[in-house]
Amino acid sequence: MTKWLLAAGVLMPLYSAQATQDPEAVYNRVCGACHSGQLPMAPERGDQEAWTPRLAKGMGTLVQHVTQGFKAMPPRGLCMDCSAEDYQAIILWMSASKPGP
């Protein structure tokens, strides 16, 4: 019984871990509604001037802001199926420089 519980304890996190979603797909589905220029406080994708001070606060703080809500950001950024890993990937994708035309 002890070996079974130990094995279950080791394997359980593997089953509960959610694969990271495609950041661009999540942005298009949820984030773009606010982060594509409609809300002046929401930093737009690729806006280095807006993202630099936010990134300086650390990824943990940014993920916490998204998860709990911060200022005009609604809790979970309205992405109810996003994990912390998804939020990190989306933040990194949004804060990267926009590709050229």
N, CA, C and O atoms as CSV, one atom per row, in Angstrom:
chain,resi,resn,atom,element,x,y,z
A,1,MET,N,N,0.830,-1.201,0.000
A,1,MET,CA,C,0.000,0.000,0.000
A,1,MET,C,C,0.867,1.255,0.000
A,1,MET,O,O,0.573,2.215,-0.713
A,2,THR,N,N,1.927,1.250,0.792
A,2,THR,CA,C,2.806,2.408,0.874
A,2,THR,C,C,3.459,2.685,-0.477
A,2,THR,O,O,3.565,3.838,-0.896
A,3,LYS,N,N,3.896,1.625,-1.157
A,3,LYS,CA,C,4.523,1.801,-2.471
A,3,LYS,C,C,3.519,2.371,-3.468
A,3,LYS,O,O,3.878,3.203,-4.301
A,4,TRP,N,N,2.275,1.934,-3.389
A,4,TRP,CA,C,1.252,2.431,-4.298
A,4,TRP,C,C,1.007,3.924,-4.070
A,4,TRP,O,O,0.906,4.692,-5.027
A,5,LEU,N,N,0.912,4.333,-2.804
A,5,LEU,CA,C,0.698,5.745,-2.482
A,5,LEU,C,C,1.873,6.595,-2.931
A,5,LEU,O,O,1.690,7.705,-3.429
A,6,LEU,N,N,3.078,6.073,-2.754
A,6,LEU,CA,C,4.265,6.793,-3.186
A,6,LEU,C,C,4.260,6.959,-4.701
A,6,LEU,O,O,4.539,8.048,-5.204
A,7,ALA,N,N,3.950,5.902,-5.427
A,7,ALA,CA,C,3.888,5.972,-6.889
A,7,ALA,C,C,2.811,6.952,-7.340
A,7,ALA,O,O,3.031,7.728,-8.269
A,8,ALA,N,N,1.665,6.923,-6.699
A,8,ALA,CA,C,0.585,7.849,-7.050
A,8,ALA,C,C,1.014,9.290,-6.782
A,8,ALA,O,O,0.714,10.182,-7.575
A,9,GLY,N,N,1.706,9.520,-5.682
A,9,GLY,CA,C,2.169,10.866,-5.349
A,9,GLY,C,C,3.184,11.394,-6.343
A,9,GLY,O,O,3.229,12.594,-6.612
A,10,VAL,N,N,3.992,10.510,-6.885
A,10,VAL,CA,C,4.997,10.917,-7.866
A,10,VAL,C,C,4.358,11.162,-9.230
A,10,VAL,O,O,4.740,12.104,-9.924
A,11,LEU,N,N,3.409,10.346,-9.623
A,11,LEU,CA,C,2.811,10.444,-10.942
A,11,LEU,C,C,1.678,11.460,-11.042
A,11,LEU,O,O,1.407,11.963,-12.132
A,12,MET,N,N,1.022,11.769,-9.950
A,12,MET,CA,C,-0.135,12.656,-9.975
A,12,MET,C,C,0.181,14.026,-10.589
A,12,MET,O,O,-0.603,14.500,-11.412
A,13,PRO,N,N,1.289,14.682,-10.231
A,13,PRO,CA,C,1.566,15.978,-10.867
A,13,PRO,C,C,1.698,15.877,-12.382
A,13,PRO,O,O,1.393,16.840,-13.086
A,14,LEU,N,N,2.142,14.745,-12.897
A,14,LEU,CA,C,2.273,14.591,-14.342
A,14,LEU,C,C,0.914,14.587,-15.014
A,14,LEU,O,O,0.773,15.093,-16.128
A,15,TYR,N,N,-0.086,14.023,-14.356
A,15,TYR,CA,C,-1.422,13.980,-14.935
A,15,TYR,C,C,-2.154,15.310,-14.790
A,15,TYR,O,O,-3.024,15.621,-15.603
A,16,SER,N,N,-1.823,16.094,-13.780
A,16,SER,CA,C,-2.525,17.349,-13.573
A,16,SER,C,C,-1.859,18.515,-14.290
A,16,SER,O,O,-2.444,19.594,-14.381
A,17,ALA,N,N,-0.655,18.320,-14.797
A,17,ALA,CA,C,0.027,19.399,-15.506
A,17,ALA,C,C,-0.670,19.645,-16.838
A,17,ALA,O,O,-0.939,18.711,-17.594
A,18,GLN,N,N,-0.954,20.895,-17.110
A,18,GLN,CA,C,-1.637,21.252,-18.343
A,18,GLN,C,C,-0.606,21.688,-19.372
A,18,GLN,O,O,0.281,22.487,-19.069
A,19,ALA,N,N,-0.716,21.181,-20.548
A,19,ALA,CA,C,0.194,21.585,-21.613
A,19,ALA,C,C,-0.040,23.053,-21.932
A,19,ALA,O,O,-1.169,23.540,-21.870
A,20,THR,N,N,1.018,23.741,-22.267
A,20,THR,CA,C,0.916,25.150,-22.603
A,20,THR,C,C,0.191,25.305,-23.937
A,20,THR,O,O,0.494,24.618,-24.913
A,21,GLN,N,N,-0.762,26.213,-23.954
A,21,GLN,CA,C,-1.516,26.500,-25.177
A,21,GLN,C,C,-0.686,27.410,-26.083
A,21,GLN,O,O,0.265,28.046,-25.628
A,22,ASP,N,N,-1.040,27.466,-27.337
A,22,ASP,CA,C,-0.363,28.341,-28.283
A,22,ASP,C,C,-0.653,29.797,-27.911
A,22,ASP,O,O,-1.813,30.210,-27.917
A,23,PRO,N,N,0.384,30.585,-27.587
A,23,PRO,CA,C,0.158,31.961,-27.138
A,23,PRO,C,C,-0.603,32.815,-28.146
A,23,PRO,O,O,-1.470,33.599,-27.762
A,24,GLU,N,N,-0.289,32.670,-29.422
A,24,GLU,CA,C,-0.976,33.478,-30.431
A,24,GLU,C,C,-2.459,33.128,-30.505
A,24,GLU,O,O,-3.300,34.012,-30.668
A,25,ALA,N,N,-2.779,31.851,-30.387
A,25,ALA,CA,C,-4.177,31.427,-30.417
A,25,ALA,C,C,-4.942,31.976,-29.211
A,25,ALA,O,O,-6.078,32.430,-29.351
A,26,VAL,N,N,-4.322,31.934,-28.030
A,26,VAL,CA,C,-4.978,32.470,-26.829
A,26,VAL,C,C,-5.136,33.977,-26.955
A,26,VAL,O,O,-6.181,34.523,-26.601
A,27,TYR,N,N,-4.102,34.657,-27.459
A,27,TYR,CA,C,-4.191,36.108,-27.675
A,27,TYR,C,C,-5.365,36.428,-28.600
A,27,TYR,O,O,-6.166,37.315,-28.305
A,28,ASN,N,N,-5.466,35.717,-29.704
A,28,ASN,CA,C,-6.544,35.969,-30.662
A,28,ASN,C,C,-7.918,35.651,-30.082
A,28,ASN,O,O,-8.908,36.300,-30.421
A,29,ARG,N,N,-7.972,34.653,-29.212
A,29,ARG,CA,C,-9.242,34.225,-28.626
A,29,ARG,C,C,-9.681,35.115,-27.471
A,29,ARG,O,O,-10.873,35.377,-27.316
A,30,VAL,N,N,-8.731,35.587,-26.651
A,30,VAL,CA,C,-9.099,36.268,-25.411
A,30,VAL,C,C,-8.408,37.627,-25.248
A,30,VAL,O,O,-9.081,38.641,-25.062
A,31,CYS,N,N,-7.099,37.654,-25.315
A,31,CYS,CA,C,-6.315,38.833,-24.923
A,31,CYS,C,C,-6.447,40.011,-25.885
A,31,CYS,O,O,-6.441,41.168,-25.464
A,32,GLY,N,N,-6.567,39.711,-27.172
A,32,GLY,CA,C,-6.598,40.765,-28.176
A,32,GLY,C,C,-7.763,41.727,-28.024
A,32,GLY,O,O,-7.698,42.856,-28.509
A,33,ALA,N,N,-8.815,41.304,-27.367
A,33,ALA,CA,C,-9.968,42.190,-27.167
A,33,ALA,C,C,-9.570,43.477,-26.451
A,33,ALA,O,O,-10.131,44.538,-26.724
A,34,CYS,N,N,-8.613,43.390,-25.543
A,34,CYS,CA,C,-8.171,44.568,-24.795
A,34,CYS,C,C,-6.763,45.027,-25.194
A,34,CYS,O,O,-6.457,46.218,-25.131
A,35,HIS,N,N,-5.918,44.092,-25.599
A,35,HIS,CA,C,-4.505,44.408,-25.826
A,35,HIS,C,C,-4.165,44.749,-27.278
A,35,HIS,O,O,-2.992,44.746,-27.650
A,36,SER,N,N,-5.163,45.040,-28.092
A,36,SER,CA,C,-4.871,45.436,-29.473
A,36,SER,C,C,-5.223,46.890,-29.727
A,36,SER,O,O,-5.453,47.293,-30.867
A,37,GLY,N,N,-5.264,47.681,-28.651
A,37,GLY,CA,C,-5.453,49.121,-28.783
A,37,GLY,C,C,-6.773,49.659,-28.280
A,37,GLY,O,O,-6.944,50.876,-28.216
A,38,GLN,N,N,-7.714,48.802,-27.919
A,38,GLN,CA,C,-9.023,49.276,-27.469
A,38,GLN,C,C,-8.961,49.940,-26.097
A,38,GLN,O,O,-9.682,50.904,-25.836
A,39,LEU,N,N,-8.100,49.426,-25.221
A,39,LEU,CA,C,-7.941,50.013,-23.885
A,39,LEU,C,C,-6.565,50.650,-23.782
A,39,LEU,O,O,-5.555,49.960,-23.923
A,40,PRO,N,N,-6.507,51.957,-23.540
A,40,PRO,CA,C,-5.208,52.630,-23.514
A,40,PRO,C,C,-4.266,52.138,-22.411
A,40,PRO,O,O,-3.051,52.295,-22.535
A,41,MET,N,N,-4.795,51.548,-21.341
A,41,MET,CA,C,-3.939,51.075,-20.246
A,41,MET,C,C,-3.379,49.683,-20.506
A,41,MET,O,O,-2.409,49.283,-19.862
A,42,ALA,N,N,-3.966,48.943,-21.431
A,42,ALA,CA,C,-3.526,47.584,-21.731
A,42,ALA,C,C,-2.377,47.648,-22.737
A,42,ALA,O,O,-2.561,48.139,-23.850
A,43,PRO,N,N,-1.196,47.158,-22.360
A,43,PRO,CA,C,-0.067,47.252,-23.296
A,43,PRO,C,C,-0.306,46.406,-24.540
A,43,PRO,O,O,-0.715,45.248,-24.456
A,44,GLU,N,N,-0.042,47.007,-25.693
A,44,GLU,CA,C,-0.241,46.304,-26.950
A,44,GLU,C,C,0.902,45.335,-27.216
A,44,GLU,O,O,2.001,45.484,-26.684
A,45,ARG,N,N,0.626,44.364,-28.032
A,45,ARG,CA,C,1.635,43.389,-28.415
A,45,ARG,C,C,2.810,44.100,-29.086
A,45,ARG,O,O,2.632,44.887,-30.015
A,46,GLY,N,N,4.005,43.807,-28.598
A,46,GLY,CA,C,5.214,44.347,-29.197
A,46,GLY,C,C,5.578,45.760,-28.784
A,46,GLY,O,O,6.584,46.289,-29.257
A,47,ASP,N,N,4.790,46.394,-27.915
A,47,ASP,CA,C,5.077,47.765,-27.469
A,47,ASP,C,C,6.145,47.712,-26.384
A,47,ASP,O,O,5.834,47.601,-25.199
A,48,GLN,N,N,7.405,47.793,-26.798
A,48,GLN,CA,C,8.529,47.653,-25.873
A,48,GLN,C,C,8.508,48.703,-24.763
A,48,GLN,O,O,8.852,48.406,-23.619
A,49,GLU,N,N,8.110,49.910,-25.095
A,49,GLU,CA,C,8.062,50.988,-24.103
A,49,GLU,C,C,7.060,50.667,-22.993
A,49,GLU,O,O,7.313,50.973,-21.828
A,50,ALA,N,N,5.956,50.072,-23.332
A,50,ALA,CA,C,4.921,49.722,-22.342
A,50,ALA,C,C,5.297,48.456,-21.575
A,50,ALA,O,O,5.021,48.363,-20.380
A,51,TRP,N,N,5.924,47.478,-22.240
A,51,TRP,CA,C,6.218,46.197,-21.610
A,51,TRP,C,C,7.453,46.219,-20.724
A,51,TRP,O,O,7.497,45.480,-19.740
A,52,THR,N,N,8.450,47.026,-21.026
A,52,THR,CA,C,9.710,47.007,-20.273
A,52,THR,C,C,9.509,47.228,-18.774
A,52,THR,O,O,10.035,46.444,-17.984
A,53,PRO,N,N,8.773,48.256,-18.343
A,53,PRO,CA,C,8.597,48.423,-16.892
A,53,PRO,C,C,7.764,47.307,-16.255
A,53,PRO,O,O,7.953,46.981,-15.083
A,54,ARG,N,N,6.862,46.735,-17.012
A,54,ARG,CA,C,6.066,45.627,-16.474
A,54,ARG,C,C,6.934,44.386,-16.286
A,54,ARG,O,O,6.866,43.727,-15.249
A,55,LEU,N,N,7.747,44.072,-17.288
A,55,LEU,CA,C,8.629,42.914,-17.198
A,55,LEU,C,C,9.650,43.070,-16.073
A,55,LEU,O,O,10.086,42.079,-15.487
A,56,ALA,N,N,10.029,44.310,-15.773
A,56,ALA,CA,C,10.993,44.565,-14.696
A,56,ALA,C,C,10.441,44.159,-13.333
A,56,ALA,O,O,11.211,43.928,-12.400
A,57,LYS,N,N,9.132,44.068,-13.210
A,57,LYS,CA,C,8.513,43.646,-11.949
A,57,LYS,C,C,8.660,42.149,-11.707
A,57,LYS,O,O,8.472,41.675,-10.586
A,58,GLY,N,N,8.996,41.406,-12.762
A,58,GLY,CA,C,9.184,39.962,-12.637
A,58,GLY,C,C,7.979,39.193,-13.138
A,58,GLY,O,O,6.837,39.640,-13.025
A,59,MET,N,N,8.261,38.023,-13.696
A,59,MET,CA,C,7.198,37.192,-14.270
A,59,MET,C,C,6.193,36.752,-13.207
A,59,MET,O,O,4.994,36.682,-13.476
A,60,GLY,N,N,6.679,36.455,-12.001
A,60,GLY,CA,C,5.767,36.040,-10.931
A,60,GLY,C,C,4.714,37.090,-10.637
A,60,GLY,O,O,3.540,36.769,-10.452
A,61,THR,N,N,5.135,38.348,-10.594
A,61,THR,CA,C,4.199,39.448,-10.343
A,61,THR,C,C,3.218,39.601,-11.494
A,61,THR,O,O,2.025,39.813,-11.273
A,62,LEU,N,N,3.711,39.496,-12.718
A,62,LEU,CA,C,2.820,39.639,-13.868
A,62,LEU,C,C,1.781,38.525,-13.913
A,62,LEU,O,O,0.607,38.780,-14.182
A,63,VAL,N,N,2.202,37.312,-13.656
A,63,VAL,CA,C,1.255,36.188,-13.642
A,63,VAL,C,C,0.246,36.369,-12.511
A,63,VAL,O,O,-0.936,36.068,-12.680
A,64,GLN,N,N,0.700,36.853,-11.371
A,64,GLN,CA,C,-0.215,37.115,-10.253
A,64,GLN,C,C,-1.235,38.188,-10.641
A,64,GLN,O,O,-2.418,38.057,-10.326
A,65,HIS,N,N,-0.788,39.245,-11.322
A,65,HIS,CA,C,-1.705,40.296,-11.760
A,65,HIS,C,C,-2.765,39.743,-12.704
A,65,HIS,O,O,-3.941,40.089,-12.599
A,66,VAL,N,N,-2.341,38.878,-13.631
A,66,VAL,CA,C,-3.306,38.294,-14.560
A,66,VAL,C,C,-4.274,37.374,-13.811
A,66,VAL,O,O,-5.485,37.429,-14.021
A,67,THR,N,N,-3.729,36.538,-12.945
A,67,THR,CA,C,-4.542,35.549,-12.241
A,67,THR,C,C,-5.567,36.210,-11.316
A,67,THR,O,O,-6.738,35.830,-11.307
A,68,GLN,N,N,-5.127,37.187,-10.549
A,68,GLN,CA,C,-6.001,37.817,-9.557
A,68,GLN,C,C,-6.754,39.033,-10.090
A,68,GLN,O,O,-7.736,39.471,-9.492
A,69,GLY,N,N,-6.300,39.564,-11.192
A,69,GLY,CA,C,-6.848,40.812,-11.702
A,69,GLY,C,C,-6.030,41.966,-11.146
A,69,GLY,O,O,-5.584,41.924,-9.999
A,70,PHE,N,N,-5.837,42.982,-11.949
A,70,PHE,CA,C,-5.022,44.128,-11.531
A,70,PHE,C,C,-5.466,45.336,-12.338
A,70,PHE,O,O,-5.445,45.320,-13.569
A,71,LYS,N,N,-5.870,46.388,-11.628
A,71,LYS,CA,C,-6.393,47.597,-12.264
A,71,LYS,C,C,-7.517,47.192,-13.216
A,71,LYS,O,O,-8.505,46.613,-12.765
A,72,ALA,N,N,-7.403,47.473,-14.518
A,72,ALA,CA,C,-8.477,47.148,-15.458
A,72,ALA,C,C,-8.432,45.695,-15.941
A,72,ALA,O,O,-9.355,45.241,-16.616
A,73,MET,N,N,-7.356,44.958,-15.596
A,73,MET,CA,C,-7.237,43.551,-16.013
A,73,MET,C,C,-8.204,42.707,-15.199
A,73,MET,O,O,-8.098,42.657,-13.974
A,74,PRO,N,N,-9.144,42.042,-15.862
A,74,PRO,CA,C,-10.069,41.177,-15.117
A,74,PRO,C,C,-9.356,39.921,-14.618
A,74,PRO,O,O,-8.368,39.499,-15.219
A,75,PRO,N,N,-9.837,39.320,-13.535
A,75,PRO,CA,C,-9.223,38.079,-13.038
A,75,PRO,C,C,-9.106,37.033,-14.138
A,75,PRO,O,O,-10.039,36.807,-14.910
A,76,ARG,N,N,-7.945,36.405,-14.190
A,76,ARG,CA,C,-7.597,35.365,-15.159
A,76,ARG,C,C,-7.569,35.890,-16.579
A,76,ARG,O,O,-7.485,35.111,-17.528
A,77,GLY,N,N,-7.638,37.214,-16.737
A,77,GLY,CA,C,-7.629,37.788,-18.076
A,77,GLY,C,C,-8.767,37.260,-18.926
A,77,GLY,O,O,-8.721,37.315,-20.155
A,78,LEU,N,N,-9.780,36.751,-18.264
A,78,LEU,CA,C,-10.950,36.118,-18.872
A,78,LEU,C,C,-10.606,34.828,-19.619
A,78,LEU,O,O,-11.404,34.347,-20.425
A,79,CYS,N,N,-9.431,34.272,-19.359
A,79,CYS,CA,C,-9.051,32.980,-19.940
A,79,CYS,C,C,-9.180,31.934,-18.838
A,79,CYS,O,O,-8.236,31.688,-18.087
A,80,MET,N,N,-10.338,31.336,-18.753
A,80,MET,CA,C,-10.618,30.412,-17.658
A,80,MET,C,C,-9.917,29.066,-17.796
A,80,MET,O,O,-9.840,28.312,-16.827
A,81,ASP,N,N,-9.404,28.754,-18.981
A,81,ASP,CA,C,-8.699,27.491,-19.156
A,81,ASP,C,C,-7.184,27.667,-19.260
A,81,ASP,O,O,-6.481,26.729,-19.636
A,82,CYS,N,N,-6.677,28.851,-18.933
A,82,CYS,CA,C,-5.235,29.110,-18.987
A,82,CYS,C,C,-4.567,28.720,-17.670
A,82,CYS,O,O,-5.113,28.936,-16.587
A,83,SER,N,N,-3.387,28.147,-17.789
A,83,SER,CA,C,-2.570,27.801,-16.619
A,83,SER,C,C,-1.531,28.900,-16.413
A,83,SER,O,O,-1.398,29.796,-17.246
A,84,ALA,N,N,-0.803,28.830,-15.312
A,84,ALA,CA,C,0.283,29.784,-15.062
A,84,ALA,C,C,1.301,29.724,-16.194
A,84,ALA,O,O,1.845,30.751,-16.599
A,85,GLU,N,N,1.557,28.519,-16.705
A,85,GLU,CA,C,2.496,28.368,-17.815
A,85,GLU,C,C,1.960,29.042,-19.074
A,85,GLU,O,O,2.720,29.632,-19.841
A,86,ASP,N,N,0.653,28.951,-19.282
A,86,ASP,CA,C,0.041,29.628,-20.430
A,86,ASP,C,C,0.218,31.139,-20.305
A,86,ASP,O,O,0.596,31.808,-21.267
A,87,TYR,N,N,-0.057,31.671,-19.115
A,87,TYR,CA,C,0.085,33.114,-18.911
A,87,TYR,C,C,1.522,33.560,-19.164
A,87,TYR,O,O,1.743,34.596,-19.792
A,88,GLN,N,N,2.492,32.799,-18.689
A,88,GLN,CA,C,3.891,33.157,-18.914
A,88,GLN,C,C,4.202,33.190,-20.402
A,88,GLN,O,O,4.831,34.129,-20.891
A,89,ALA,N,N,3.764,32.172,-21.112
A,89,ALA,CA,C,4.029,32.110,-22.550
A,89,ALA,C,C,3.360,33.265,-23.289
A,89,ALA,O,O,3.945,33.837,-24.209
A,90,ILE,N,N,2.149,33.607,-22.895
A,90,ILE,CA,C,1.420,34.692,-23.546
A,90,ILE,C,C,2.094,36.028,-23.255
A,90,ILE,O,O,2.240,36.855,-24.155
A,91,ILE,N,N,2.504,36.246,-22.014
A,91,ILE,CA,C,3.192,37.485,-21.650
A,91,ILE,C,C,4.472,37.627,-22.464
A,91,ILE,O,O,4.746,38.697,-23.008
A,92,LEU,N,N,5.253,36.562,-22.550
A,92,LEU,CA,C,6.492,36.617,-23.332
A,92,LEU,C,C,6.192,36.868,-24.805
A,92,LEU,O,O,6.899,37.642,-25.451
A,93,TRP,N,N,5.172,36.237,-25.340
A,93,TRP,CA,C,4.804,36.429,-26.741
A,93,TRP,C,C,4.343,37.857,-26.991
A,93,TRP,O,O,4.741,38.478,-27.977
A,94,MET,N,N,3.495,38.385,-26.090
A,94,MET,CA,C,2.974,39.744,-26.261
A,94,MET,C,C,4.052,40.798,-26.095
A,94,MET,O,O,4.008,41.836,-26.755
A,95,SER,N,N,5.013,40.550,-25.231
A,95,SER,CA,C,6.034,41.561,-24.958
A,95,SER,C,C,7.191,41.532,-25.957
A,95,SER,O,O,8.029,42.433,-25.951
A,96,ALA,N,N,7.249,40.516,-26.810
A,96,ALA,CA,C,8.288,40.438,-27.824
A,96,ALA,C,C,8.017,41.476,-28.918
A,96,ALA,O,O,6.885,41.925,-29.101
A,97,SER,N,N,9.053,41.837,-29.621
A,97,SER,CA,C,8.894,42.793,-30.725
A,97,SER,C,C,7.972,42.233,-31.789
A,97,SER,O,O,8.005,41.041,-32.095
A,98,LYS,N,N,7.161,43.094,-32.341
A,98,LYS,CA,C,6.279,42.678,-33.440
A,98,LYS,C,C,7.133,42.334,-34.647
A,98,LYS,O,O,8.125,43.008,-34.922
A,99,PRO,N,N,6.754,41.297,-35.363
A,99,PRO,CA,C,7.474,40.987,-36.607
A,99,PRO,C,C,7.255,42.086,-37.632
A,99,PRO,O,O,6.220,42.752,-37.622
A,100,GLY,N,N,8.207,42.274,-38.501
A,100,GLY,CA,C,8.120,43.302,-39.536
A,100,GLY,C,C,7.001,43.031,-40.517
A,100,GLY,O,O,6.446,41.933,-40.542
A,101,PRO,N,N,6.657,44.043,-41.345
A,101,PRO,CA,C,5.546,43.891,-42.306
A,101,PRO,C,C,5.842,42.890,-43.384
A,101,PRO,O,O,5.006,42.658,-44.257
